[in-house]
């Protein structure tokens, strides 16, 4: 793989690093590219050693591998509908020596594999497609469309599946567009509590948040809380120290 790039099945693959090089990710050079969202999502999951986590819509495995790297001893199952990404995600688990704790299966959340038993996970995390069908400009690249635009499973069904899979009092964490916060909260209404809404502010200059992390616990009635959130960038465009601690050093995100 000269220069970190090679060709597999006529699709160009690039290798990138997360968590300051502790996690290596092979991904399709022309498809959806891992950004900071899955890394921040994984940092927000309060998993401990010995616990089972489900990553819904795993992609190439970025969130799953970041979580398994940060929390030694936790096990992560992934569910991904695109076969090519399932292969890449499992290859990435091997690449990082985590294939004993991270396993990704092919499947559709509307027709989940039988081995995914409801209520069997301590935590569920998800970075679902952020666009409703017909909204925005669709990418000409099929992989990007699948990653960014909801298909048959829309956001309500996506979060209902997450809630079904997590055990009572277990947590569900989702990262999504801030302008769809109403839909996220509607899907959680009366099914989960201790909801934390955690805005991701572009800069500390009054600009509106474009992303938000929402974490909730199933069958809990504690009231919803709006957190202070996290400022992503300094005035010069570099990441803030708090973000660097998560992205480079694998720190947890305290919600």
Tab-separated table of C-alpha atoms in Angstrom:
chain	number	residue	atom	x	y	z
A	1	UNK	CA	0.000	0.000	0.000
A	2	UNK	CA	2.498	2.588	-1.209
A	3	UNK	CA	1.819	6.002	0.237
A	4	UNK	CA	-1.099	4.668	2.273
A	5	UNK	CA	-3.308	4.158	-0.791
A	6	UNK	CA	-4.211	1.027	-2.676
A	7	UNK	CA	-6.967	-0.320	-4.909
A	8	UNK	CA	-9.508	-2.917	-3.798
A	9	UNK	CA	-12.323	-4.078	-6.079
A	10	UNK	CA	-11.528	-1.197	-8.432
A	11	UNK	CA	-12.419	1.310	-5.703
A	12	UNK	CA	-9.656	3.490	-4.354
A	13	UNK	CA	-9.043	3.230	-0.636
A	14	UNK	CA	-7.205	5.678	1.584
A	15	UNK	CA	-5.924	5.114	5.084
A	16	UNK	CA	-6.416	7.816	7.684
A	17	UNK	CA	-5.633	8.145	11.384
A	18	UNK	CA	-7.874	9.061	14.319
A	19	UNK	CA	-7.145	9.672	18.008
A	20	UNK	CA	-3.654	10.918	17.281
A	21	UNK	CA	-2.762	7.807	15.292
A	22	UNK	CA	-4.074	5.275	17.820
A	23	UNK	CA	-6.864	4.315	15.385
A	24	UNK	CA	-6.224	3.650	11.692
A	25	UNK	CA	-9.142	3.760	9.283
A	26	UNK	CA	-9.237	2.510	5.693
A	27	UNK	CA	-12.082	4.139	3.799
A	28	UNK	CA	-13.304	4.673	0.255
A	29	UNK	CA	-11.495	7.695	-1.146
A	30	UNK	CA	-14.534	8.731	-3.211
A	31	UNK	CA	-17.306	7.886	-0.742
A	32	UNK	CA	-18.408	9.286	2.604
A	33	UNK	CA	-15.321	10.501	4.471
A	34	UNK	CA	-15.017	10.187	8.241
A	35	UNK	CA	-15.141	13.639	9.822
A	36	UNK	CA	-15.182	14.542	13.518
A	37	UNK	CA	-18.823	13.529	14.129
A	38	UNK	CA	-18.235	9.810	14.859
A	39	UNK	CA	-15.237	10.600	17.071
A	40	UNK	CA	-17.270	13.045	19.178
A	41	UNK	CA	-20.190	10.594	19.286
A	42	UNK	CA	-17.964	7.798	20.604
A	43	UNK	CA	-16.538	10.153	23.223
A	44	UNK	CA	-20.077	10.828	24.529
A	45	UNK	CA	-20.914	7.175	25.276
A	46	UNK	CA	-20.512	6.419	29.015
A	47	UNK	CA	-19.398	2.810	28.465
A	48	UNK	CA	-17.303	0.861	30.938
A	49	UNK	CA	-15.218	-2.296	30.698
A	50	UNK	CA	-17.369	-5.386	30.244
A	51	UNK	CA	-20.323	-3.527	28.738
A	52	UNK	CA	-21.910	-4.197	25.337
A	53	UNK	CA	-22.444	-1.338	22.895
A	54	UNK	CA	-24.316	-1.276	19.570
A	55	UNK	CA	-23.259	1.146	16.820
A	56	UNK	CA	-26.192	1.618	14.415
A	57	UNK	CA	-25.062	2.642	10.925
A	58	UNK	CA	-21.421	1.797	11.567
A	59	UNK	CA	-19.972	2.875	8.221
A	60	UNK	CA	-16.268	2.005	8.135
A	61	UNK	CA	-16.192	1.645	11.930
A	62	UNK	CA	-14.810	4.997	13.102
A	63	UNK	CA	-17.066	5.458	16.155
A	64	UNK	CA	-16.899	1.773	17.116
A	65	UNK	CA	-13.098	1.686	16.974
A	66	UNK	CA	-12.680	4.998	18.803
A	67	UNK	CA	-14.932	3.766	21.618
A	68	UNK	CA	-13.219	0.372	21.860
A	69	UNK	CA	-9.842	2.129	21.959
A	70	UNK	CA	-10.908	4.576	24.686
A	71	UNK	CA	-12.717	2.016	26.862
A	72	UNK	CA	-10.608	-1.118	27.166
A	73	UNK	CA	-12.773	-4.168	27.784
A	74	UNK	CA	-16.014	-2.924	26.247
A	75	UNK	CA	-17.402	-4.823	23.255
A	76	UNK	CA	-18.974	-3.088	20.246
A	77	UNK	CA	-21.340	-4.666	17.738
A	78	UNK	CA	-21.974	-2.741	14.542
A	79	UNK	CA	-24.927	-2.800	12.156
A	80	UNK	CA	-24.386	-1.476	8.631
A	81	UNK	CA	-26.584	-1.881	5.539
A	82	UNK	CA	-23.886	-1.415	2.868
A	83	UNK	CA	-21.929	-4.624	2.288
A	84	UNK	CA	-18.765	-2.865	1.086
A	85	UNK	CA	-18.658	-0.827	4.314
A	86	UNK	CA	-19.239	-3.921	6.466
A	87	UNK	CA	-16.159	-5.496	4.909
A	88	UNK	CA	-14.116	-2.339	5.414
A	89	UNK	CA	-15.278	-1.953	9.021
A	90	UNK	CA	-14.309	-5.531	9.923
A	91	UNK	CA	-10.994	-5.101	8.095
A	92	UNK	CA	-10.434	-1.930	10.122
A	93	UNK	CA	-11.130	-3.829	13.351
A	94	UNK	CA	-8.407	-6.301	12.361
A	95	UNK	CA	-6.085	-3.460	11.305
A	96	UNK	CA	-6.343	-2.038	14.825
A	97	UNK	CA	-6.123	-5.381	16.628
A	98	UNK	CA	-9.681	-4.965	17.895
A	99	UNK	CA	-11.474	-7.725	15.969
A	100	UNK	CA	-11.945	-9.621	19.257
A	101	UNK	CA	-14.080	-6.739	20.605
A	102	UNK	CA	-15.516	-5.010	17.494
A	103	UNK	CA	-17.664	-7.019	15.066
A	104	UNK	CA	-19.796	-5.422	12.341
A	105	UNK	CA	-22.701	-7.269	10.739
A	106	UNK	CA	-24.612	-6.517	7.574
A	107	UNK	CA	-28.251	-5.682	8.122
A	108	UNK	CA	-31.115	-3.224	7.828
A	109	UNK	CA	-32.527	-1.772	11.033
A	110	UNK	CA	-36.047	-2.241	9.609
A	111	UNK	CA	-35.294	-5.954	9.181
A	112	UNK	CA	-32.548	-6.568	11.771
A	113	UNK	CA	-30.499	-9.788	11.943
A	114	UNK	CA	-32.027	-12.322	14.380
A	115	UNK	CA	-28.875	-12.348	16.518
A	116	UNK	CA	-29.533	-8.724	17.512
A	117	UNK	CA	-31.708	-9.310	20.561
A	118	UNK	CA	-33.787	-6.348	21.795
A	119	UNK	CA	-32.746	-4.973	25.163
A	120	UNK	CA	-29.348	-6.687	25.092
A	121	UNK	CA	-27.029	-3.654	24.921
A	122	UNK	CA	-25.859	-1.377	27.720
A	123	UNK	CA	-25.462	1.544	25.307
A	124	UNK	CA	-26.437	2.327	21.724
A	125	UNK	CA	-24.812	5.035	19.610
A	126	UNK	CA	-25.710	6.280	16.153
A	127	UNK	CA	-24.682	8.858	13.574
A	128	UNK	CA	-27.689	8.546	11.230
A	129	UNK	CA	-28.075	10.186	7.810
A	130	UNK	CA	-28.609	13.886	8.458
A	131	UNK	CA	-30.799	14.879	5.502
A	132	UNK	CA	-34.456	14.115	4.912
A	133	UNK	CA	-35.256	12.753	1.430
A	134	UNK	CA	-35.711	15.609	-1.012
A	135	UNK	CA	-33.889	18.132	1.173
A	136	UNK	CA	-30.593	19.644	0.033
A	137	UNK	CA	-28.479	18.629	-2.945
A	138	UNK	CA	-27.754	14.922	-3.185
A	139	UNK	CA	-24.202	13.814	-3.915
A	140	UNK	CA	-23.642	11.985	-7.214
A	141	UNK	CA	-21.657	9.373	-5.243
A	142	UNK	CA	-23.991	6.565	-4.048
A	143	UNK	CA	-22.016	5.942	-0.851
A	144	UNK	CA	-22.330	9.570	0.157
A	145	UNK	CA	-26.070	9.540	-0.533
A	146	UNK	CA	-26.545	6.497	1.711
A	147	UNK	CA	-24.493	8.118	4.479
A	148	UNK	CA	-26.102	11.546	4.272
A	149	UNK	CA	-29.713	11.085	3.115
A	150	UNK	CA	-32.336	9.020	4.917
A	151	UNK	CA	-33.536	5.996	3.003
A	152	UNK	CA	-36.483	3.774	3.860
A	153	UNK	CA	-35.573	4.014	7.553
A	154	UNK	CA	-36.225	7.605	8.565
A	155	UNK	CA	-35.103	9.258	11.791
A	156	UNK	CA	-38.064	8.178	13.933
A	157	UNK	CA	-37.599	4.523	12.966
A	158	UNK	CA	-33.839	4.849	13.444
A	159	UNK	CA	-34.185	6.066	17.033
A	160	UNK	CA	-37.021	3.635	17.823
A	161	UNK	CA	-34.678	0.812	16.850
A	162	UNK	CA	-31.929	2.230	19.097
A	163	UNK	CA	-34.357	2.384	22.028
A	164	UNK	CA	-35.539	-1.179	21.360
A	165	UNK	CA	-31.980	-2.501	21.386
A	166	UNK	CA	-30.824	-0.856	24.627
A	167	UNK	CA	-31.582	-2.357	28.043
A	168	UNK	CA	-33.778	-0.496	30.550
A	169	UNK	CA	-31.825	2.458	32.013
A	170	UNK	CA	-29.175	2.050	29.308
A	171	UNK	CA	-28.097	5.032	27.213
A	172	UNK	CA	-28.731	6.042	23.615
A	173	UNK	CA	-26.468	8.690	22.063
A	174	UNK	CA	-27.055	10.342	18.694
A	175	UNK	CA	-25.247	13.109	16.820
A	176	UNK	CA	-27.375	15.025	14.363
A	177	UNK	CA	-28.060	18.359	12.702
A	178	UNK	CA	-29.200	20.984	15.208
A	179	UNK	CA	-32.087	21.960	12.914
A	180	UNK	CA	-33.548	18.465	13.379
A	181	UNK	CA	-33.420	18.527	17.156
A	182	UNK	CA	-37.227	18.638	17.277
A	183	UNK	CA	-37.446	15.309	15.429
A	184	UNK	CA	-34.844	13.714	17.703
A	185	UNK	CA	-36.663	14.828	20.854
A	186	UNK	CA	-40.042	13.749	19.441
A	187	UNK	CA	-38.677	10.238	18.874
A	188	UNK	CA	-37.486	10.066	22.497
A	189	UNK	CA	-40.601	11.611	24.076
A	190	UNK	CA	-42.021	9.433	26.879
A	191	UNK	CA	-39.681	6.581	25.956
A	192	UNK	CA	-36.521	7.936	27.538
A	193	UNK	CA	-35.482	10.495	30.112
A	194	UNK	CA	-32.378	12.113	31.561
A	195	UNK	CA	-32.111	13.611	28.076
A	196	UNK	CA	-29.063	15.833	27.612
A	197	UNK	CA	-28.969	18.197	24.637
A	198	UNK	CA	-25.334	19.081	23.980
A	199	UNK	CA	-24.739	21.754	21.281
A	200	UNK	CA	-21.538	21.782	19.239
A	201	UNK	CA	-20.806	25.469	18.642
A	202	UNK	CA	-18.663	26.338	15.574
A	203	UNK	CA	-16.904	29.161	17.469
A	204	UNK	CA	-17.444	31.233	20.601
A	205	UNK	CA	-18.787	34.137	18.547
A	206	UNK	CA	-22.543	33.703	18.779
A	207	UNK	CA	-22.932	31.591	15.638
A	208	UNK	CA	-25.671	28.983	15.831
A	209	UNK	CA	-24.760	25.369	16.460
A	210	UNK	CA	-25.037	23.178	13.370
A	211	UNK	CA	-24.579	19.868	15.186
A	212	UNK	CA	-25.938	18.584	18.466
A	213	UNK	CA	-25.325	15.446	20.512
A	214	UNK	CA	-28.369	14.093	22.327
A	215	UNK	CA	-28.009	11.395	24.960
A	216	UNK	CA	-30.893	9.778	26.794
A	217	UNK	CA	-31.592	6.821	29.078
A	218	UNK	CA	-34.366	4.347	28.398
A	219	UNK	CA	-37.241	4.118	30.903
A	220	UNK	CA	-35.898	6.969	33.049
A	221	UNK	CA	-38.063	9.970	34.009
A	222	UNK	CA	-35.358	12.492	34.965
A	223	UNK	CA	-36.028	15.873	33.240
A	224	UNK	CA	-34.331	17.055	30.063
A	225	UNK	CA	-31.216	19.200	30.455
A	226	UNK	CA	-29.682	21.683	28.025
A	227	UNK	CA	-25.898	21.489	28.470
A	228	UNK	CA	-23.363	24.237	27.881
A	229	UNK	CA	-21.991	22.285	24.942
A	230	UNK	CA	-18.605	22.415	23.271
A	231	UNK	CA	-16.920	25.126	21.192
A	232	UNK	CA	-15.195	23.413	18.259
A	233	UNK	CA	-12.861	26.062	16.813
A	234	UNK	CA	-10.670	28.925	17.989
A	235	UNK	CA	-10.852	32.271	16.164
A	236	UNK	CA	-7.932	31.175	13.934
A	237	UNK	CA	-9.856	28.073	12.816
A	238	UNK	CA	-7.853	25.532	14.799
A	239	UNK	CA	-9.664	23.135	17.115
A	240	UNK	CA	-10.038	24.234	20.729
A	241	UNK	CA	-7.999	22.459	23.392
A	242	UNK	CA	-11.100	20.605	24.627
A	243	UNK	CA	-11.751	19.250	21.124
A	244	UNK	CA	-8.071	18.361	20.621
A	245	UNK	CA	-8.199	16.325	23.841
A	246	UNK	CA	-11.023	14.232	22.336
A	247	UNK	CA	-9.772	13.991	18.744
A	248	UNK	CA	-6.063	13.476	19.441
A	249	UNK	CA	-5.847	12.041	22.947
A	250	UNK	CA	-9.073	10.010	23.157
A	251	UNK	CA	-10.606	11.919	26.066
A	252	UNK	CA	-14.206	11.291	27.064
A	253	UNK	CA	-16.827	13.974	26.433
A	254	UNK	CA	-18.578	14.934	29.657
A	255	UNK	CA	-22.200	15.799	28.883
